[in-house]
Structure formats: structure tokens, C-alpha cells
Amino acid sequence: MSELDSKLAALRDDLHESISPPEMAHVTARARQRTTRRRMQVAAVATVVAVSVAVPVLRALPDDQQPAKPPLPDSMTFQLDFADPDHGYALGSDCVEPDGPCTLALFATADGGRTWERRSLPDGDKRYALGDVSVLDADRVRLDRVSGQKQWARVVSDDGGRTWRAATAGPPAAPAPIPDGAWLQPVCVGEEQDDSGCRLGVGAVSRDPARVAPAPTQPPLIEPVIGRSATEGGRYWAAGVERSSGRWAISVTSDDGRTWSTTQVTLPGEPAMNDAWSVVENDGVMYTTLQGSIAKGPYGLLAVFRSTDGGVTWTNTWRATPKTVLQAMLGAPVATDDGRLLVYSAATGTYESGDGRTFTRSDRRLPGEVLWTRGGYVAKRGPHAYAISTDGLTWRDFDIR
């Protein structure tokens, strides 16, 4: 984990104690690398050629050159998510120091990242200590910001970030089945108290972006780590410590949260504080990867679990020893259309496995750290450069600019 991520994690933990509603404590933001990406947009002057019997005449049309877009700051980093293969949003943060103050900028795409439009924010260039964007669907986006005085503010947009309105957090909505394409987050359920001030469970953002509807039933986990988007097969998942046994477990639902299949698992080490668990699926085969460390050793891939029955049962196909931790693994794994599992290490590159049991160096390299979204896999190639794939095999590059 980078120094910036460590500082952001510490800030989130601090905010966790002082900000309401409780689910805001699980705000996650990613920003790791910086470099230069500039582009000037230039339109050519068009001419129409008319030919007469004696002398050719050239006639120039009016200059339709558009003002050039100002280049993005080299220091701007992005939090990126797609609601579907076409619609995505990127929240840029340009920070004076890693812990702020930061100038925020929102960008939107409706063509799979090929082009991006900058959206105006309610407070213009006002600076904040932290910003987080939640992509609820193609048109609805939610922005949470924290000022230097730890004052939290939420605004939502129903038209792709063109207009905004303040959102006042209210009580959770009534429990309801998780809708297709939902964006999940923690929500208070029941009256039982824990360290967060309430018992946390799985919730889906309702039609009112300020409210979260608990799933009809909850996985039996303490403060579950929740996959915010469904897998390729439409399954939602959570991981955490099982309440009854005190053991780590993986829970999966394939019926919109009405029932959960929970499997206890044994871990070889300690999970990372952030982004420890990832679940991906392709053609009915599911993989869970766990990142962390053994006896405070190097951070990396600790274990791989595989399921072929929709997450009802899991097999621990690979587990690390203190000497075999795959160091510096970043992001989610990739389950490809040709049946392979790919994982990315910032230190040594891409590794592949045919069954999750043995890994070898791969000739088919991932473009960078990978995020699973409702629009497919998105990999970070550089500070403003990304790639997207729906099959894990072919990647299309794009830049945010």
C-alpha cells in the first residue's frame, strides 16, 4: 500500500468516528500514481473547392476551431467506476499535500471512455480534504466531500453530474431485494451495537441516493467487507468474520439477497486493512483472492479460493507461506473468457493459472492494477491512462482528459 493510501485510510478511520451516517465510514478512494497527460483539441479549417471553366477558385469556410481544453494537472489522480459498458465517471483530485487540501473535478463518459466531458461541481474550485464518488447508475451519481474541519457534505445528481442537489441522510429504507445492477454499501441493520455504533450489514442504494435499503436477509458476518458490484454472473458477495463461529467466511447470494450461502475459510495470514478481498467470475467459475501479510512480512497475495457451484462451496486452491507470498499484488484478479485466472504484481508483472492451484509468469500481461466494474475490467496504465476489457483478453486503451 502506498503512503498516500495509508494516509487516506487513516483519515477514513478518523472520520469513521465523527461522521454520520455510519456507512460513510466505508468510503473508499484510490489514488496511487502521478505523471503528465496533455492534449490540445484542434479543429481544421475547412475549404470548398469550386472549379470554373477557366480558373479554379478556392473558398475557405469560416474557422470553426474550438477553444482548446486546458490540460489536466500532472498531479491529478482519479477514482473511476463504470455503471455499464458505456457510462462511467471519474473523480479527479489535485491535492496540495497527500492529506489535502484537494481541488476536485468530475468527468463523465457515455461511450466507454473514448471521450470524457468535465462536469461542473456545486462549489466550483473549492478545496476539500477528501472526496468520494459513488456511481449509482448511468445517470445518478453521488459525491461526498470532507472539508479540512471534517465537515461532511453530500450532493447527488440525477442527470449525469450536470445539476446537483443537497442530500440529507435519513434513516435506511425498508429491506428490499437487491435490484439488478445495484451499487452496494454497508448499512445499519437491527439494533445491536458494535464498534461502529450500529450493526453493519449489506445494503443497496435505493432510488433516493441518500437512502440505503438493507438486503432482505443479511450474511452472518461481523462488519462485512462488501463487493459493491455484482460478479459477471450476477452474484453479490461479502466476506468477514462469521458471528457464530468467529472464523473468516465468504457469503454469496444469487437471489437478490433473499438467501446467502456462507462458507468458512482458513487464512494463512492477516488480511490487509483495505481492499483485501476480491471476487470475480467467468462462465460459472468463481475466484476469491485474499491480500495481506504473514507474521507482518511482505504484503501480497495470501490465498485463492475457487467455486464451481455459484459460491455455495469454496475450495482453497492456493495459499501462501512466508516465503511464497506473491508480493505487491494490486487490485482485483481477472477471470478470462478462455478459463484463466490472471493476477497483477506491481513488482514482478502478471501471473496466470488454469485452475487457481499453480501460477506461472504470463506472456499476456495485464495493463496494470485492475478494478472490476459493472462495465467490465478497468486497468490503470498510468496517471491519466486506463484500459477496459469485458473478456480479460483484449483491452482498449483510453485517457481521461
GROMACS .gro file of C-alpha atoms in nm:
model
  401
    1MET     CA    1   0.000   0.000   0.000
    2SER     CA    2   0.137   0.344  -0.093
    3GLU     CA    3   0.199   0.622   0.161
    4LEU     CA    4  -0.095   0.815   0.014
    5ASP     CA    5  -0.330   0.518   0.058
    6SER     CA    6  -0.208   0.475   0.415
    7LYS     CA    7  -0.282   0.841   0.493
    8LEU     CA    8  -0.625   0.822   0.327
    9ALA     CA    9  -0.703   0.505   0.523
   10ALA     CA   10  -0.602   0.676   0.847
   11LEU     CA   11  -0.824   0.976   0.761
   12ARG     CA   12  -1.115   0.746   0.686
   13ASP     CA   13  -1.067   0.571   1.020
   14ASP     CA   14  -1.071   0.911   1.193
   15LEU     CA   15  -1.379   1.021   1.002
   16HIS     CA   16  -1.540   0.687   1.089
   17GLU     CA   17  -1.575   0.812   1.448
   18SER     CA   18  -1.721   1.155   1.366
   19ILE     CA   19  -1.934   1.140   1.053
   20SER     CA   20  -2.295   1.034   1.014
   21PRO     CA   21  -2.438   0.824   0.854
   22PRO     CA   22  -2.221   0.524   0.960
   23GLU     CA   23  -2.195   0.381   0.611
   24MET     CA   24  -1.983   0.678   0.514
   25ALA     CA   25  -1.704   0.524   0.719
   26HIS     CA   26  -1.654   0.276   0.442
   27VAL     CA   27  -1.587   0.535   0.175
   28THR     CA   28  -1.312   0.404  -0.042
   29ALA     CA   29  -1.089   0.607  -0.265
   30ARG     CA   30  -0.795   0.504  -0.473
   31ALA     CA   31  -0.510   0.732  -0.590
   32ARG     CA   32  -0.159   0.599  -0.639
   33GLN     CA   33   0.037   0.741  -0.935
   34ARG     CA   34   0.116   1.077  -1.096
   35THR     CA   35   0.256   1.188  -1.437
   36THR     CA   36   0.183   1.408  -1.740
   37ARG     CA   37  -0.107   1.376  -1.985
   38ARG     CA   38  -0.182   1.675  -2.209
   39ARG     CA   39  -0.390   1.712  -2.516
   40MET     CA   40  -0.489   2.008  -2.727
   41GLN     CA   41  -0.807   1.974  -2.930
   42VAL     CA   42  -0.775   2.140  -3.268
   43ALA     CA   43  -1.028   2.164  -3.549
   44ALA     CA   44  -0.909   2.212  -3.905
   45VAL     CA   45  -1.019   2.496  -4.130
   46ALA     CA   46  -1.245   2.351  -4.400
   47THR     CA   47  -1.229   2.465  -4.760
   48VAL     CA   48  -1.460   2.410  -5.050
   49VAL     CA   49  -1.312   2.388  -5.397
   50ALA     CA   50  -1.521   2.518  -5.686
   51VAL     CA   51  -1.400   2.461  -6.039
   52SER     CA   52  -1.491   2.705  -6.317
   53VAL     CA   53  -1.426   2.669  -6.688
   54ALA     CA   54  -1.121   2.897  -6.681
   55VAL     CA   55  -0.986   2.946  -6.328
   56PRO     CA   56  -1.024   2.720  -6.017
   57VAL     CA   57  -1.149   2.918  -5.720
   58LEU     CA   58  -1.075   2.826  -5.357
   59ARG     CA   59  -1.320   2.945  -5.098
   60ALA     CA   60  -1.245   2.899  -4.725
   61LEU     CA   61  -1.529   2.833  -4.486
   62PRO     CA   62  -1.537   3.016  -4.151
   63ASP     CA   63  -1.288   2.894  -3.894
   64ASP     CA   64  -1.470   2.651  -3.662
   65GLN     CA   65  -1.181   2.590  -3.430
   66GLN     CA   66  -1.297   2.517  -3.075
   67PRO     CA   67  -1.119   2.650  -2.768
   68ALA     CA   68  -0.856   2.406  -2.653
   69LYS     CA   69  -0.925   2.215  -2.336
   70PRO     CA   70  -0.691   2.318  -2.056
   71PRO     CA   71  -0.452   2.033  -1.974
   72LEU     CA   72  -0.518   1.844  -1.656
   73PRO     CA   73  -0.266   1.895  -1.376
   74ASP     CA   74   0.013   1.639  -1.371
   75SER     CA   75  -0.065   1.577  -1.005
   76MET     CA   76  -0.434   1.491  -1.054
   77THR     CA   77  -0.532   1.135  -0.964
   78PHE     CA   78  -0.865   0.962  -1.026
   79GLN     CA   79  -1.129   0.746  -0.864
   80LEU     CA   80  -1.301   0.569  -1.152
   81ASP     CA   81  -1.611   0.350  -1.190
   82PHE     CA   82  -1.844   0.236  -1.469
   83ALA     CA   83  -2.218   0.179  -1.430
   84ASP     CA   84  -2.232  -0.022  -1.755
   85PRO     CA   85  -2.003  -0.068  -2.058
   86ASP     CA   86  -2.079   0.285  -2.182
   87HIS     CA   87  -2.136   0.510  -1.882
   88GLY     CA   88  -1.861   0.590  -1.637
   89TYR     CA   89  -1.747   0.866  -1.404
   90ALA     CA   90  -1.406   0.973  -1.278
   91LEU     CA   91  -1.347   1.197  -0.978
   92GLY     CA   92  -1.015   1.377  -1.009
   93SER     CA   93  -0.829   1.501  -0.702
   94ASP     CA   94  -0.546   1.751  -0.722
   95CYS     CA   95  -0.402   1.779  -0.373
   96VAL     CA   96  -0.154   2.026  -0.230
   97GLU     CA   97  -0.046   1.756   0.016
   98PRO     CA   98  -0.143   1.387   0.029
   99ASP     CA   99  -0.393   1.464   0.305
  100GLY     CA  100  -0.526   1.780   0.138
  101PRO     CA  101  -0.645   2.033   0.067
  102CYS     CA  102  -0.759   1.898  -0.271
  103THR     CA  103  -0.932   2.051  -0.571
  104LEU     CA  104  -1.192   1.810  -0.712
  105ALA     CA  105  -1.305   1.766  -1.073
  106LEU     CA  106  -1.569   1.529  -1.212
  107PHE     CA  107  -1.557   1.375  -1.560
  108ALA     CA  108  -1.821   1.166  -1.737
  109THR     CA  109  -1.820   0.935  -2.039
  110ALA     CA  110  -2.111   0.790  -2.237
  111ASP     CA  111  -1.903   0.595  -2.490
  112GLY     CA  112  -1.696   0.356  -2.281
  113GLY     CA  113  -1.420   0.602  -2.200
  114ARG     CA  114  -1.340   0.706  -2.556
  115THR     CA  115  -1.431   1.066  -2.476
  116TRP     CA  116  -1.480   1.245  -2.145
  117GLU     CA  117  -1.669   1.561  -2.054
  118ARG     CA  118  -1.596   1.767  -1.747
  119ARG     CA  119  -1.896   1.831  -1.526
  120SER     CA  120  -1.934   2.135  -1.303
  121LEU     CA  121  -1.937   2.087  -0.927
  122PRO     CA  122  -2.161   2.281  -0.688
  123ASP     CA  123  -1.877   2.467  -0.520
  124GLY     CA  124  -1.655   2.514  -0.821
  125ASP     CA  125  -1.286   2.504  -0.726
  126LYS     CA  126  -1.340   2.499  -0.350
  127ARG     CA  127  -1.086   2.271  -0.188
  128TYR     CA  128  -1.161   1.969   0.031
  129ALA     CA  129  -0.961   1.726   0.242
  130LEU     CA  130  -1.122   1.424   0.077
  131GLY     CA  131  -1.372   1.343  -0.197
  132ASP     CA  132  -1.553   1.023  -0.293
  133VAL     CA  133  -1.779   0.947  -0.588
  134SER     CA  134  -2.044   0.674  -0.595
  135VAL     CA  135  -2.166   0.574  -0.942
  136LEU     CA  136  -2.519   0.455  -0.873
  137ASP     CA  137  -2.628   0.402  -1.234
  138ALA     CA  138  -2.584   0.558  -1.578
  139ASP     CA  139  -2.738   0.892  -1.473
  140ARG     CA  140  -2.725   0.900  -1.094
  141VAL     CA  141  -2.401   0.991  -0.924
  142ARG     CA  142  -2.335   1.080  -0.562
  143LEU     CA  143  -2.049   1.295  -0.437
  144ASP     CA  144  -1.930   1.306  -0.077
  145ARG     CA  145  -1.676   1.563   0.039
  146VAL     CA  146  -1.500   1.634   0.363
  147SER     CA  147  -1.362   1.978   0.447
  148GLY     CA  148  -1.047   2.046   0.642
  149GLN     CA  149  -1.262   2.081   0.955
  150LYS     CA  150  -1.402   1.729   0.896
  151GLN     CA  151  -1.737   1.870   0.790
  152TRP     CA  152  -1.906   1.615   0.569
  153ALA     CA  153  -2.133   1.714   0.281
  154ARG     CA  154  -2.323   1.504   0.026
  155VAL     CA  155  -2.466   1.610  -0.307
  156VAL     CA  156  -2.638   1.398  -0.571
  157SER     CA  157  -2.712   1.432  -0.940
  158ASP     CA  158  -2.987   1.264  -1.141
  159ASP     CA  159  -2.863   1.386  -1.482
  160GLY     CA  160  -2.505   1.268  -1.506
  161GLY     CA  161  -2.348   1.543  -1.297
  162ARG     CA  162  -2.496   1.836  -1.489
  163THR     CA  163  -2.702   1.962  -1.196
  164TRP     CA  164  -2.675   1.891  -0.826
  165ARG     CA  165  -2.886   1.895  -0.513
  166ALA     CA  166  -2.802   1.854  -0.149
  167ALA     CA  167  -2.885   1.519   0.006
  168THR     CA  168  -2.976   1.491   0.371
  169ALA     CA  169  -2.907   1.149   0.516
  170GLY     CA  170  -3.217   0.987   0.657
  171PRO     CA  171  -3.297   0.651   0.808
  172PRO     CA  172  -3.232   0.340   0.599
  173ALA     CA  173  -3.505   0.238   0.362
  174ALA     CA  174  -3.709  -0.073   0.431
  175PRO     CA  175  -3.538  -0.404   0.346
  176ALA     CA  176  -3.583  -0.491  -0.020
  177PRO     CA  177  -3.442  -0.733  -0.278
  178ILE     CA  178  -3.116  -0.615  -0.432
  179PRO     CA  179  -3.201  -0.488  -0.782
  180ASP     CA  180  -3.001  -0.579  -1.090
  181GLY     CA  181  -2.701  -0.354  -1.141
  182ALA     CA  182  -2.722  -0.218  -0.787
  183TRP     CA  183  -2.443  -0.034  -0.608
  184LEU     CA  184  -2.389  -0.190  -0.265
  185GLN     CA  185  -2.253  -0.041   0.055
  186PRO     CA  186  -2.267  -0.107   0.430
  187VAL     CA  187  -2.584  -0.008   0.613
  188CYS     CA  188  -2.703  -0.018   0.973
  189VAL     CA  189  -2.929  -0.316   1.038
  190GLY     CA  190  -3.110  -0.408   1.358
  191GLU     CA  191  -3.044  -0.250   1.695
  192GLU     CA  192  -2.736  -0.445   1.801
  193GLN     CA  193  -2.434  -0.222   1.862
  194ASP     CA  194  -2.072  -0.282   1.765
  195ASP     CA  195  -1.759  -0.068   1.732
  196SER     CA  196  -1.913   0.139   1.453
  197GLY     CA  197  -2.214   0.240   1.660
  198CYS     CA  198  -2.453   0.001   1.487
  199ARG     CA  199  -2.459  -0.349   1.345
  200LEU     CA  200  -2.344  -0.325   0.986
  201GLY     CA  201  -2.492  -0.526   0.702
  202VAL     CA  202  -2.533  -0.529   0.324
  203GLY     CA  203  -2.739  -0.254   0.165
  204ALA     CA  204  -2.823  -0.131  -0.184
  205VAL     CA  205  -2.864   0.237  -0.268
  206SER     CA  206  -3.233   0.300  -0.329
  207ARG     CA  207  -3.393   0.534  -0.581
  208ASP     CA  208  -3.331   0.809  -0.328
  209PRO     CA  209  -2.950   0.831  -0.337
  210ALA     CA  210  -2.939   0.947   0.024
  211ARG     CA  211  -3.103   0.628   0.150
  212VAL     CA  212  -2.983   0.267   0.153
  213ALA     CA  213  -3.213  -0.035   0.158
  214PRO     CA  214  -3.088  -0.334   0.358
  215ALA     CA  215  -3.092  -0.667   0.177
  216PRO     CA  216  -3.396  -0.886   0.265
  217THR     CA  217  -3.167  -1.109   0.472
  218GLN     CA  218  -2.812  -1.047   0.589
  219PRO     CA  219  -2.499  -1.261   0.565
  220PRO     CA  220  -2.400  -1.381   0.915
  221LEU     CA  221  -2.084  -1.170   0.921
  222ILE     CA  222  -1.942  -0.907   1.156
  223GLU     CA  223  -1.875  -0.577   0.974
  224PRO     CA  224  -1.871  -0.747   0.633
  225VAL     CA  225  -1.643  -0.639   0.350
  226ILE     CA  226  -1.891  -0.593   0.066
  227GLY     CA  227  -1.843  -0.627  -0.308
  228ARG     CA  228  -2.007  -0.311  -0.439
  229SER     CA  229  -2.089  -0.461  -0.782
  230ALA     CA  230  -2.226  -0.800  -0.883
  231THR     CA  231  -1.997  -1.052  -1.049
  232GLU     CA  232  -2.020  -1.136  -1.417
  233GLY     CA  233  -2.278  -1.400  -1.323
  234GLY     CA  234  -2.493  -1.151  -1.130
  235ARG     CA  235  -2.395  -1.267  -0.781
  236TYR     CA  236  -2.333  -1.036  -0.485
  237TRP     CA  237  -2.082  -1.124  -0.215
  238ALA     CA  238  -1.943  -1.029   0.123
  239ALA     CA  239  -1.654  -1.152   0.338
  240GLY     CA  240  -1.582  -1.124   0.707
  241VAL     CA  241  -1.580  -1.299   1.043
  242GLU     CA  242  -1.878  -1.527   1.098
  243ARG     CA  243  -2.077  -1.428   1.405
  244SER     CA  244  -2.144  -1.777   1.537
  245SER     CA  245  -1.800  -1.934   1.489
  246GLY     CA  246  -1.561  -1.639   1.495
  247ARG     CA  247  -1.399  -1.774   1.178
  248TRP     CA  248  -1.345  -1.598   0.847
  249ALA     CA  249  -1.607  -1.675   0.586
  250ILE     CA  250  -1.729  -1.588   0.236
  251SER     CA  251  -2.101  -1.526   0.175
  252VAL     CA  252  -2.266  -1.521  -0.169
  253THR     CA  253  -2.622  -1.452  -0.280
  254SER     CA  254  -2.765  -1.541  -0.619
  255ASP     CA  255  -3.127  -1.446  -0.546
  256ASP     CA  256  -3.102  -1.071  -0.479
  257GLY     CA  257  -3.013  -1.105  -0.112
  258ARG     CA  258  -3.303  -1.329  -0.010
  259THR     CA  259  -3.065  -1.609   0.093
  260TRP     CA  260  -2.687  -1.627   0.147
  261SER     CA  261  -2.451  -1.924   0.115
  262THR     CA  262  -2.173  -1.891   0.372
  263THR     CA  263  -1.850  -2.092   0.370
  264GLN     CA  264  -1.591  -2.081   0.648
  265VAL     CA  265  -1.233  -2.043   0.526
  266THR     CA  266  -0.892  -2.069   0.693
  267LEU     CA  267  -0.648  -1.787   0.624
  268PRO     CA  268  -0.268  -1.823   0.617
  269GLY     CA  269  -0.212  -1.468   0.741
  270GLU     CA  270  -0.367  -1.135   0.828
  271PRO     CA  271  -0.592  -0.963   0.569
  272ALA     CA  272  -0.494  -0.615   0.455
  273MET     CA  273  -0.681  -0.322   0.608
  274ASN     CA  274  -0.814  -0.208   0.269
  275ASP     CA  275  -0.916  -0.397  -0.046
  276ALA     CA  276  -0.815  -0.734   0.099
  277TRP     CA  277  -1.091  -0.940  -0.069
  278SER     CA  278  -1.187  -0.963  -0.437
  279VAL     CA  279  -1.437  -1.194  -0.609
  280VAL     CA  280  -1.458  -1.242  -0.987
  281GLU     CA  281  -1.650  -1.485  -1.205
  282ASN     CA  282  -1.649  -1.615  -1.561
  283ASP     CA  283  -1.864  -1.888  -1.716
  284GLY     CA  284  -1.983  -2.013  -1.378
  285VAL     CA  285  -1.638  -2.038  -1.218
  286MET     CA  286  -1.580  -1.800  -0.928
  287TYR     CA  287  -1.249  -1.699  -0.769
  288THR     CA  288  -1.185  -1.517  -0.443
  289THR     CA  289  -0.841  -1.370  -0.377
  290LEU     CA  290  -0.714  -1.251  -0.041
  291GLN     CA  291  -0.436  -0.997   0.005
  292GLY     CA  292  -0.241  -0.935   0.324
  293SER     CA  293   0.071  -1.049   0.504
  294ILE     CA  294   0.204  -1.336   0.716
  295ALA     CA  295   0.364  -1.251   1.051
  296LYS     CA  296   0.397  -0.886   0.944
  297GLY     CA  297   0.600  -0.990   0.642
  298PRO     CA  298   0.569  -0.867   0.281
  299TYR     CA  299   0.226  -0.758   0.159
  300GLY     CA  300   0.082  -0.959  -0.130
  301LEU     CA  301  -0.142  -1.246  -0.239
  302LEU     CA  302  -0.218  -1.478   0.054
  303ALA     CA  303  -0.481  -1.719  -0.078
  304VAL     CA  304  -0.703  -1.817  -0.369
  305PHE     CA  305  -1.043  -1.983  -0.329
  306ARG     CA  306  -1.241  -2.141  -0.616
  307SER     CA  307  -1.610  -2.224  -0.653
  308THR     CA  308  -1.795  -2.401  -0.934
  309ASP     CA  309  -2.140  -2.404  -0.773
  310GLY     CA  310  -2.222  -2.033  -0.759
  311GLY     CA  311  -2.041  -1.966  -0.431
  312VAL     CA  312  -2.226  -2.232  -0.231
  313THR     CA  313  -1.894  -2.402  -0.150
  314TRP     CA  314  -1.533  -2.290  -0.186
  315THR     CA  315  -1.204  -2.478  -0.220
  316ASN     CA  316  -0.876  -2.322  -0.107
  317THR     CA  317  -0.675  -2.393  -0.422
  318TRP     CA  318  -0.364  -2.187  -0.334
  319ARG     CA  319  -0.224  -2.048  -0.011
  320ALA     CA  320   0.097  -1.866   0.062
  321THR     CA  321   0.374  -1.945   0.306
  322PRO     CA  322   0.603  -1.674   0.448
  323LYS     CA  323   0.838  -1.743   0.157
  324THR     CA  324   0.581  -1.770  -0.123
  325VAL     CA  325   0.365  -1.460  -0.073
  326LEU     CA  326   0.316  -1.311  -0.420
  327GLN     CA  327   0.443  -0.969  -0.326
  328ALA     CA  328   0.296  -0.634  -0.428
  329MET     CA  329  -0.024  -0.776  -0.576
  330LEU     CA  330  -0.256  -0.487  -0.658
  331GLY     CA  331  -0.623  -0.474  -0.743
  332ALA     CA  332  -0.864  -0.749  -0.840
  333PRO     CA  333  -0.780  -1.067  -1.031
  334VAL     CA  334  -0.908  -1.123  -1.383
  335ALA     CA  335  -1.111  -1.430  -1.484
  336THR     CA  336  -1.066  -1.453  -1.861
  337ASP     CA  337  -1.301  -1.592  -2.124
  338ASP     CA  338  -1.050  -1.868  -2.204
  339GLY     CA  339  -1.062  -2.005  -1.849
  340ARG     CA  340  -0.753  -1.849  -1.692
  341LEU     CA  341  -0.707  -1.651  -1.374
  342LEU     CA  342  -0.468  -1.355  -1.400
  343VAL     CA  343  -0.322  -1.159  -1.110
  344TYR     CA  344  -0.107  -0.846  -1.128
  345SER     CA  345   0.201  -0.771  -0.920
  346ALA     CA  346   0.348  -0.422  -0.932
  347ALA     CA  347   0.688  -0.577  -0.859
  348THR     CA  348   0.708  -0.872  -1.096
  349GLY     CA  349   0.425  -0.845  -1.351
  350THR     CA  350   0.137  -1.076  -1.444
  351TYR     CA  351   0.087  -1.436  -1.331
  352GLU     CA  352  -0.166  -1.685  -1.462
  353SER     CA  353  -0.334  -2.005  -1.352
  354GLY     CA  354  -0.564  -2.250  -1.524
  355ASP     CA  355  -0.735  -2.368  -1.207
  356GLY     CA  356  -0.621  -2.139  -0.925
  357ARG     CA  357  -0.377  -2.402  -0.795
  358THR     CA  358  -0.046  -2.317  -0.958
  359PHE     CA  359   0.074  -1.985  -1.101
  360THR     CA  360   0.334  -1.911  -1.367
  361ARG     CA  361   0.458  -1.591  -1.526
  362SER     CA  362   0.219  -1.492  -1.805
  363ASP     CA  363   0.306  -1.374  -2.154
  364ARG     CA  364  -0.030  -1.198  -2.167
  365ARG     CA  365   0.038  -0.905  -1.939
  366LEU     CA  366  -0.229  -0.705  -1.765
  367PRO     CA  367  -0.204  -0.330  -1.836
  368GLY     CA  368  -0.181  -0.250  -1.464
  369GLU     CA  369  -0.378  -0.262  -1.140
  370VAL     CA  370  -0.729  -0.391  -1.216
  371LEU     CA  371  -1.072  -0.290  -1.086
  372TRP     CA  372  -1.388  -0.494  -1.157
  373THR     CA  373  -1.681  -0.270  -1.251
  374ARG     CA  374  -2.030  -0.319  -1.393
  375GLY     CA  375  -1.880  -0.220  -1.728
  376GLY     CA  376  -1.603  -0.481  -1.717
  377TYR     CA  377  -1.243  -0.484  -1.600
  378VAL     CA  378  -1.067  -0.147  -1.584
  379ALA     CA  379  -0.687  -0.135  -1.551
  380LYS     CA  380  -0.476   0.165  -1.460
  381ARG     CA  381  -0.192   0.212  -1.713
  382GLY     CA  382  -0.068   0.550  -1.595
  383PRO     CA  383  -0.167   0.868  -1.410
  384HIS     CA  384  -0.447   0.957  -1.656
  385ALA     CA  385  -0.432   0.642  -1.871
  386TYR     CA  386  -0.654   0.334  -1.841
  387ALA     CA  387  -0.767   0.026  -2.033
  388ILE     CA  388  -1.102  -0.157  -2.030
  389SER     CA  389  -1.192  -0.518  -2.112
  390THR     CA  390  -1.504  -0.732  -2.096
  391ASP     CA  391  -1.331  -1.066  -2.153
  392GLY     CA  392  -0.996  -1.016  -1.976
  393LEU     CA  393  -0.813  -1.089  -2.301
  394THR     CA  394  -0.850  -0.782  -2.523
  395TRP     CA  395  -0.804  -0.436  -2.377
  396ARG     CA  396  -0.894  -0.097  -2.521
  397ASP     CA  397  -0.685   0.197  -2.402
  398PHE     CA  398  -0.831   0.534  -2.309
  399ASP     CA  399  -0.721   0.853  -2.137
  400ILE     CA  400  -0.913   1.085  -1.908
  401ARG     CA  401  -0.858   1.435  -2.044
   0.00000   0.00000   0.00000
